[in-house]
CSV table of C-alpha atoms in Angstrom, one decimal:
chain,number,residue,atom,x,y,z
A,1,MET,CA,0.0,0.0,0.0
A,2,LYS,CA,2.5,2.6,1.2
A,3,LYS,CA,5.1,1.5,-1.4
A,4,ILE,CA,2.6,1.8,-4.2
A,5,ILE,CA,1.8,5.5,-3.5
A,6,TRP,CA,5.5,6.3,-3.2
A,7,ILE,CA,6.5,4.5,-6.4
A,8,SER,CA,3.6,5.7,-8.5
A,9,GLY,CA,4.7,9.2,-8.0
A,10,LEU,CA,8.2,8.3,-9.4
A,11,VAL,CA,7.1,6.4,-12.5
A,12,GLY,CA,6.9,9.5,-14.7
A,13,LEU,CA,10.4,10.7,-13.8
A,14,ALA,CA,12.9,10.5,-16.6
A,15,GLY,CA,15.6,7.9,-16.3
A,16,ASN,CA,14.1,6.2,-13.2
A,17,ALA,CA,13.5,2.8,-14.8
A,18,PHE,CA,13.8,0.9,-11.5
A,19,ALA,CA,10.7,2.6,-10.0
A,20,ALA,CA,8.3,1.3,-12.7
A,21,ASN,CA,6.9,-1.6,-10.8
A,22,VAL,CA,4.0,-1.4,-8.4
A,23,ILE,CA,5.1,-4.6,-6.6
A,24,ASN,CA,8.3,-6.6,-6.9
A,25,GLY,CA,8.4,-8.8,-3.8
A,26,GLY,CA,9.9,-6.1,-1.4
A,27,PRO,CA,9.3,-5.9,2.3
A,28,PHE,CA,6.7,-3.1,2.0
A,29,ASP,CA,4.6,-4.4,-0.8
A,30,GLY,CA,0.8,-4.2,-0.4
A,31,PRO,CA,-2.5,-3.0,-1.9
A,32,GLN,CA,-3.9,0.4,-2.5
A,33,GLU,CA,-7.3,1.5,-1.1
A,34,GLY,CA,-10.0,-0.8,-2.7
A,35,GLY,CA,-7.4,-3.1,-4.2
A,36,PHE,CA,-6.1,-6.6,-3.6
A,37,TYR,CA,-2.6,-8.0,-3.3
A,38,ASN,CA,-2.3,-11.8,-3.5
A,39,LEU,CA,0.9,-13.8,-2.7
A,40,TRP,CA,0.6,-17.4,-3.8
A,41,THR,CA,3.2,-20.1,-3.1
A,42,PRO,CA,2.3,-23.0,-5.3
A,43,ILE,CA,5.1,-25.2,-4.0
A,44,GLN,CA,7.5,-25.1,-1.1
A,45,ALA,CA,9.6,-28.2,-0.3
A,46,ASN,CA,12.2,-29.1,2.3
A,47,SER,CA,15.6,-30.4,1.3
A,48,LYS,CA,14.7,-33.9,2.2
A,49,PHE,CA,11.8,-33.7,-0.2
A,50,GLU,CA,9.5,-35.2,2.4
A,51,ARG,CA,7.3,-32.2,3.1
A,52,PHE,CA,5.6,-30.1,0.4
A,53,VAL,CA,3.5,-27.0,1.2
A,54,MET,CA,1.1,-24.8,-0.7
A,55,LYS,CA,0.2,-21.3,0.7
A,56,ASP,CA,-2.0,-18.4,-0.3
A,57,ASP,CA,-2.0,-14.9,1.3
A,58,LEU,CA,-4.7,-12.4,0.2
A,59,GLU,CA,-4.6,-8.7,1.4
A,60,TYR,CA,-7.3,-6.0,0.8
A,61,GLY,CA,-6.6,-2.3,1.2
A,62,ILE,CA,-9.2,-0.6,3.4
A,63,SER,CA,-7.2,2.6,2.8
A,64,ASP,CA,-3.8,3.3,1.4
A,65,ALA,CA,-2.4,2.9,4.9
A,66,PHE,CA,-4.4,0.1,6.3
A,67,SER,CA,-5.1,-3.4,5.0
A,68,ILE,CA,-6.6,-6.7,6.2
A,69,ARG,CA,-5.5,-10.1,5.1
A,70,VAL,CA,-6.5,-13.7,5.1
A,71,ALA,CA,-4.0,-16.6,4.6
A,72,THR,CA,-4.1,-20.4,4.6
A,73,SER,CA,-1.8,-23.3,3.8
A,74,GLY,CA,-1.9,-27.1,3.3
A,75,SER,CA,0.8,-29.7,3.1
A,76,TYR,CA,1.8,-33.2,2.1
A,77,ASP,CA,4.2,-34.9,4.5
A,78,SER,CA,5.7,-38.3,3.5
A,79,SER,CA,8.0,-38.6,6.6
A,80,ASP,CA,7.6,-41.5,9.0
A,81,ASN,CA,6.0,-39.2,11.6
A,82,PRO,CA,4.1,-36.3,10.1
A,83,GLU,CA,3.1,-33.7,12.6
A,84,TYR,CA,-0.5,-33.1,11.5
A,85,GLY,CA,-1.1,-36.0,9.1
A,86,LYS,CA,0.2,-37.0,5.6
A,87,TRP,CA,-2.3,-34.7,3.9
A,88,SER,CA,-3.1,-31.7,6.0
A,89,TRP,CA,-5.0,-28.4,5.9
A,90,ASN,CA,-2.5,-26.6,8.2
A,91,ASP,CA,-4.0,-23.3,9.3
A,92,LEU,CA,-6.2,-20.3,8.6
A,93,LEU,CA,-5.0,-16.7,9.4
A,94,PHE,CA,-6.7,-13.3,9.7
A,95,GLY,CA,-4.5,-10.2,10.1
A,96,PHE,CA,-3.9,-6.5,9.4
A,97,ASP,CA,-1.1,-4.3,8.2
A,98,TRP,CA,-1.0,-0.6,9.2
A,99,THR,CA,1.4,2.1,8.0
A,100,LEU,CA,1.9,4.4,10.9
A,101,TRP,CA,4.3,6.9,9.3
A,102,GLN,CA,5.9,7.6,6.0
A,103,GLN,CA,8.1,10.5,5.0
A,104,GLY,CA,10.2,10.4,1.9
A,105,GLU,CA,12.2,7.2,1.9
A,106,LEU,CA,11.4,6.3,5.6
A,107,ILE,CA,8.6,4.0,6.5
A,108,SER,CA,7.2,2.4,9.8
A,109,GLU,CA,4.3,0.0,10.1
A,110,ILE,CA,2.8,-2.5,12.5
A,111,TYR,CA,1.1,-5.7,11.8
A,112,GLY,CA,-0.8,-8.4,13.6
A,113,ASP,CA,-2.7,-11.7,13.1
A,114,VAL,CA,-4.3,-14.6,14.7
A,115,LYS,CA,-3.8,-18.1,13.2
A,116,GLN,CA,-6.0,-21.2,13.8
A,117,ILE,CA,-3.9,-24.4,13.6
A,118,TYR,CA,-5.4,-27.7,12.6
A,119,ASP,CA,-4.8,-31.4,13.0
A,120,THR,CA,-6.2,-33.5,10.2
A,121,LYS,CA,-4.8,-36.9,11.0
A,122,HIS,CA,-8.2,-38.3,11.7
A,123,ASN,CA,-10.6,-35.4,11.3
A,124,LEU,CA,-10.4,-31.6,11.2
A,125,GLN,CA,-9.6,-30.5,14.7
A,126,THR,CA,-8.3,-27.1,16.0
A,127,VAL,CA,-5.3,-27.8,18.1
A,128,ALA,CA,-4.0,-24.3,18.8
A,129,TYR,CA,-4.2,-20.6,18.2
A,130,ASN,CA,-1.2,-18.4,17.4
A,131,TRP,CA,-1.3,-14.6,18.1
A,132,THR,CA,1.3,-12.4,16.4
A,133,MET,CA,2.2,-8.7,16.8
A,134,GLY,CA,5.1,-7.0,15.0
A,135,ALA,CA,6.6,-3.9,13.6
A,136,ARG,CA,8.7,-3.1,10.5
A,137,VAL,CA,10.8,0.1,10.2
A,138,GLY,CA,12.9,0.8,7.1
A,139,ARG,CA,14.1,2.8,4.3
A,140,MET,CA,13.2,2.4,0.6
A,141,THR,CA,15.2,4.1,-2.2
A,142,ASP,CA,14.9,3.7,-6.0
A,143,ASN,CA,17.5,0.9,-6.0
A,144,TRP,CA,17.4,-0.8,-2.5
A,145,THR,CA,15.2,-1.4,0.5
A,146,VAL,CA,16.1,-2.4,4.1
A,147,ALA,CA,13.7,-3.1,6.9
A,148,GLY,CA,14.2,-4.1,10.5
A,149,ILE,CA,11.7,-6.5,12.1
A,150,VAL,CA,10.6,-7.0,15.7
A,151,GLN,CA,7.8,-9.6,16.3
A,152,VAL,CA,6.3,-11.3,19.3
A,153,ASP,CA,4.3,-14.6,19.1
A,154,TYR,CA,2.0,-16.3,21.6
A,155,ARG,CA,0.6,-19.8,21.1
A,156,ASN,CA,-2.0,-21.5,23.2
A,157,ASP,CA,-3.6,-24.9,22.8
A,158,ASP,CA,-7.3,-25.6,22.1
A,159,LEU,CA,-7.4,-29.2,23.4
A,160,PRO,CA,-9.3,-30.2,26.6
A,161,HIS,CA,-6.5,-32.5,27.8
A,162,ASP,CA,-3.6,-30.0,27.5
A,163,THR,CA,-2.7,-26.6,28.9
A,164,PHE,CA,0.2,-25.6,26.7
A,165,ASP,CA,1.1,-22.0,26.1
A,166,ALA,CA,4.3,-20.4,25.0
A,167,TRP,CA,5.8,-17.0,24.0
A,168,ALA,CA,8.5,-16.3,21.4
A,169,MET,CA,10.2,-13.4,19.8
A,170,THR,CA,11.7,-12.7,16.4
A,171,VAL,CA,14.2,-9.9,15.5
A,172,GLY,CA,15.9,-9.5,12.1
A,173,ILE,CA,16.5,-7.6,9.0
A,174,LEU,CA,15.1,-7.8,5.4
A,175,GLY,CA,16.8,-6.4,2.3
A,176,GLN,CA,16.2,-5.9,-1.4
A,177,TYR,CA,18.4,-4.8,-4.2
A,178,ILE,CA,16.9,-3.7,-7.5
A,179,VAL,CA,19.0,-4.9,-10.5
A,180,SER,CA,16.6,-3.6,-13.2
A,181,ASN,CA,12.9,-3.1,-13.7
A,182,LYS,CA,12.8,-6.9,-14.4
A,183,TRP,CA,15.1,-8.4,-11.7
A,184,ASN,CA,15.8,-8.0,-8.0
A,185,TRP,CA,17.5,-9.8,-5.2
A,186,VAL,CA,15.9,-10.2,-1.7
A,187,ALA,CA,17.5,-11.5,1.5
A,188,GLY,CA,16.8,-11.8,5.2
A,189,LEU,CA,18.3,-12.8,8.5
A,190,MET,CA,15.9,-13.7,11.3
A,191,PHE,CA,16.6,-14.7,14.9
A,192,ASP,CA,13.8,-16.6,16.6
A,193,PHE,CA,14.0,-17.5,20.3
A,194,ASP,CA,11.8,-18.6,23.2
A,195,LEU,CA,10.6,-16.2,25.8
A,196,PHE,CA,8.4,-18.6,27.8
A,197,ASP,CA,8.2,-22.3,27.5
A,198,ASP,CA,9.3,-24.2,24.4
A,199,TYR,CA,7.9,-22.3,21.4
A,200,TYR,CA,10.8,-23.1,19.2
A,201,ASN,CA,12.4,-25.6,21.5
A,202,GLY,CA,15.4,-23.3,21.8
A,203,GLU,CA,16.4,-20.8,19.0
A,204,ARG,CA,16.7,-20.5,15.3
A,205,LEU,CA,18.8,-18.3,13.0
A,206,ARG,CA,17.1,-18.2,9.6
A,207,LEU,CA,18.9,-17.1,6.5
A,208,LYS,CA,16.8,-16.5,3.4
A,209,VAL,CA,17.8,-15.5,-0.1
A,210,GLY,CA,15.6,-15.1,-3.2
A,211,LEU,CA,15.4,-13.8,-6.8
A,212,ASN,CA,12.3,-12.1,-8.2
A,213,ARG,CA,11.4,-11.3,-11.8
A,214,ASN,CA,8.7,-8.9,-12.7
A,215,LEU,CA,6.4,-10.2,-15.4
A,216,ASP,CA,4.9,-6.7,-15.7
A,217,GLU,CA,4.4,-3.8,-13.3
A,218,ASN,CA,1.7,-5.6,-11.4
A,219,LYS,CA,3.0,-9.2,-11.2
A,220,TYR,CA,6.2,-10.9,-10.2
A,221,LEU,CA,7.5,-14.5,-9.9
A,222,GLY,CA,10.2,-15.4,-7.3
A,223,VAL,CA,12.3,-18.3,-6.1
A,224,TYR,CA,13.8,-18.5,-2.7
A,225,ALA,CA,15.7,-20.7,-0.3
A,226,GLU,CA,15.8,-20.6,3.5
A,227,LYS,CA,17.9,-22.4,6.1
A,228,ASP,CA,18.1,-22.4,9.9
A,229,ILE,CA,21.9,-22.1,10.2
A,230,VAL,CA,22.0,-23.0,13.9
A,231,HIS,CA,20.9,-26.6,13.4
A,232,SER,CA,22.0,-29.3,11.0
A,233,PHE,CA,20.2,-30.3,7.7
A,234,GLU,CA,19.1,-33.5,9.5
A,235,SER,CA,17.2,-31.7,12.3
A,236,ALA,CA,16.3,-28.6,10.3
A,237,PRO,CA,16.1,-29.2,6.6
A,238,ALA,CA,16.5,-26.2,4.2
A,239,VAL,CA,13.3,-24.9,2.5
A,240,ILE,CA,13.1,-24.0,-1.2
A,241,GLY,CA,10.0,-22.5,-2.9
A,242,VAL,CA,8.3,-20.5,-5.6
A,243,ALA,CA,6.2,-17.4,-5.0
A,244,PHE,CA,3.8,-15.5,-7.4
A,245,GLY,CA,2.6,-12.0,-6.4
A,246,VAL,CA,0.0,-9.9,-8.1
A,247,VAL,CA,-2.1,-6.7,-7.4
A,248,PHE,CA,-5.5,-6.2,-8.9
């Protein structure tokens, strides 16, 4: 949302070819008022090729500064002990994204969501809820973007025989470098750690890199890879995936 306003004002400037795209997979992508932004992940697989995930994330602009979103995912897990069943509808999420302040190249925003988590081993059962609140603060120029992230998560169970709840926190940085109006690189480094009880069973340091290609000013296709570099490939396989983003 915020990025679209800022970029659209630059499109007509002579010689500014890098600013021609409404979206390109950057940290501050989003819809304008009355518009939609859809991020679809048709395939995500771990490096053992045992778990395959499909995800969709749809965001609607209530205003240029405030949007609501709904997201869901499903998976196929061929491992010996799949967490939520071999074939699974994993979750359903409702959230928001709110730009608090934007001046020139500087942007700050907050976001939040609640996710319902399912177990489909035998039938559809809600096993837990996850509540997220976070903030992004960054700078976006014609050629690059950088954003700092702070996020808190709370998860509580929805089972009568359990009383599990846990808190966790994520801090990190996201970056994007615009090569041309067709190509850009993205990267991120996120540190996840437990605050109370075993949310992550310790800590994770996730390194993510990706390459995006704009099909036109409103659509892009990206590939990415992510690895928790604290743990081994055996205990924490890498993840590779494809993403397709479009505004309409």
